[in-house]
Amino acid sequence: MDTTWLNAKQAAAHATRARRLLSAGAAEVTERTIRSWVNRGHLQVAGLDDDGRQAFRLADVARAELATRRRALRLVGIGAH
């Protein structure tokens, strides 16, 4: 199976698309958010791209987006069951 690699800008765009599809137009995910996920341990850097920028696996970005969205919903009392 091929692995899709994303830089921070691409990862932010992917997470935003996923969030909008699943949450009826929820907030945009920015490159700063991606860096925050890395700093908080929600997302692992998988390597560097050809330009030396951090690269992330698409599947890891999707998992991080889902986990952070679920946590945010729990914090406001949605999906706490």
Tab-separated table of C-alpha atoms in Angstrom:
chain	number	residue	atom	x	y	z
A	1	MET	CA	0.000	0.000	0.000
A	2	ASP	CA	1.321	3.460	-0.896
A	3	THR	CA	1.623	6.086	1.780
A	4	THR	CA	0.478	9.613	1.005
A	5	TRP	CA	2.869	12.214	2.397
A	6	LEU	CA	1.793	15.780	3.176
A	7	ASN	CA	3.654	18.914	4.233
A	8	ALA	CA	2.070	21.112	6.940
A	9	LYS	CA	0.133	23.239	4.423
A	10	GLN	CA	-1.275	20.151	2.691
A	11	ALA	CA	-2.021	18.503	6.050
A	12	ALA	CA	-3.942	21.589	7.182
A	13	ALA	CA	-5.959	21.629	3.955
A	14	HIS	CA	-6.779	17.935	4.264
A	15	ALA	CA	-7.831	18.257	7.909
A	16	THR	CA	-10.000	21.273	7.044
A	17	ARG	CA	-11.774	19.310	4.265
A	18	ALA	CA	-12.387	16.404	6.641
A	19	ARG	CA	-13.638	18.688	9.389
A	20	ARG	CA	-16.018	20.492	7.018
A	21	LEU	CA	-17.389	17.233	5.651
A	22	LEU	CA	-17.953	15.732	9.072
A	23	SER	CA	-18.903	18.802	11.084
A	24	ALA	CA	-21.037	20.923	8.773
A	25	GLY	CA	-18.440	23.576	8.009
A	26	ALA	CA	-16.458	23.642	11.251
A	27	ALA	CA	-13.402	25.818	11.723
A	28	GLU	CA	-10.452	25.767	9.383
A	29	VAL	CA	-7.310	23.866	10.347
A	30	THR	CA	-4.207	25.978	9.783
A	31	GLU	CA	-0.520	25.147	9.482
A	32	ARG	CA	-0.176	26.567	12.999
A	33	THR	CA	-2.736	24.007	14.183
A	34	ILE	CA	-0.714	21.216	12.561
A	35	ARG	CA	2.401	22.437	14.400
A	36	SER	CA	0.391	22.568	17.633
A	37	TRP	CA	-0.749	18.969	17.119
A	38	VAL	CA	2.907	17.974	16.721
A	39	ASN	CA	3.950	19.890	19.856
A	40	ARG	CA	1.125	18.316	21.872
A	41	GLY	CA	1.923	14.816	20.647
A	42	HIS	CA	-1.277	14.356	18.612
A	43	LEU	CA	0.616	14.093	15.305
A	44	GLN	CA	4.022	12.605	14.547
A	45	VAL	CA	6.395	13.987	11.931
A	46	ALA	CA	7.034	11.114	9.520
A	47	GLY	CA	10.027	12.646	7.765
A	48	LEU	CA	11.049	15.574	5.601
A	49	ASP	CA	9.929	16.436	2.092
A	50	ASP	CA	12.314	17.323	-0.760
A	51	ASP	CA	12.428	20.941	0.450
A	52	GLY	CA	13.332	19.959	4.024
A	53	ARG	CA	9.873	20.683	5.428
A	54	GLN	CA	8.217	18.359	7.915
A	55	ALA	CA	6.136	15.653	6.252
A	56	PHE	CA	3.143	13.802	7.687
A	57	ARG	CA	1.308	10.649	6.662
A	58	LEU	CA	-2.231	11.292	5.441
A	59	ALA	CA	-3.613	8.585	7.746
A	60	ASP	CA	-1.881	10.195	10.757
A	61	VAL	CA	-3.351	13.610	9.887
A	62	ALA	CA	-6.822	12.076	9.640
A	63	ARG	CA	-6.422	10.380	13.035
A	64	ALA	CA	-5.176	13.578	14.669
A	65	GLU	CA	-8.057	15.590	13.237
A	66	LEU	CA	-10.609	13.052	14.443
A	67	ALA	CA	-9.081	12.822	17.921
A	68	THR	CA	-8.898	16.581	18.415
A	69	ARG	CA	-12.433	17.092	17.065
A	70	ARG	CA	-13.798	14.411	19.404
A	71	ARG	CA	-12.002	15.985	22.354
A	72	ALA	CA	-13.401	19.429	21.504
A	73	LEU	CA	-16.929	18.009	21.289
A	74	ARG	CA	-16.513	16.262	24.647
A	75	LEU	CA	-15.352	19.517	26.224
A	76	VAL	CA	-18.616	21.200	25.231
A	77	GLY	CA	-20.693	18.207	26.319
A	78	ILE	CA	-21.468	16.742	22.906
A	79	GLY	CA	-20.865	13.023	22.392
A	80	ALA	CA	-20.064	12.414	26.035
A	81	HIS	CA	-21.972	9.131	26.051
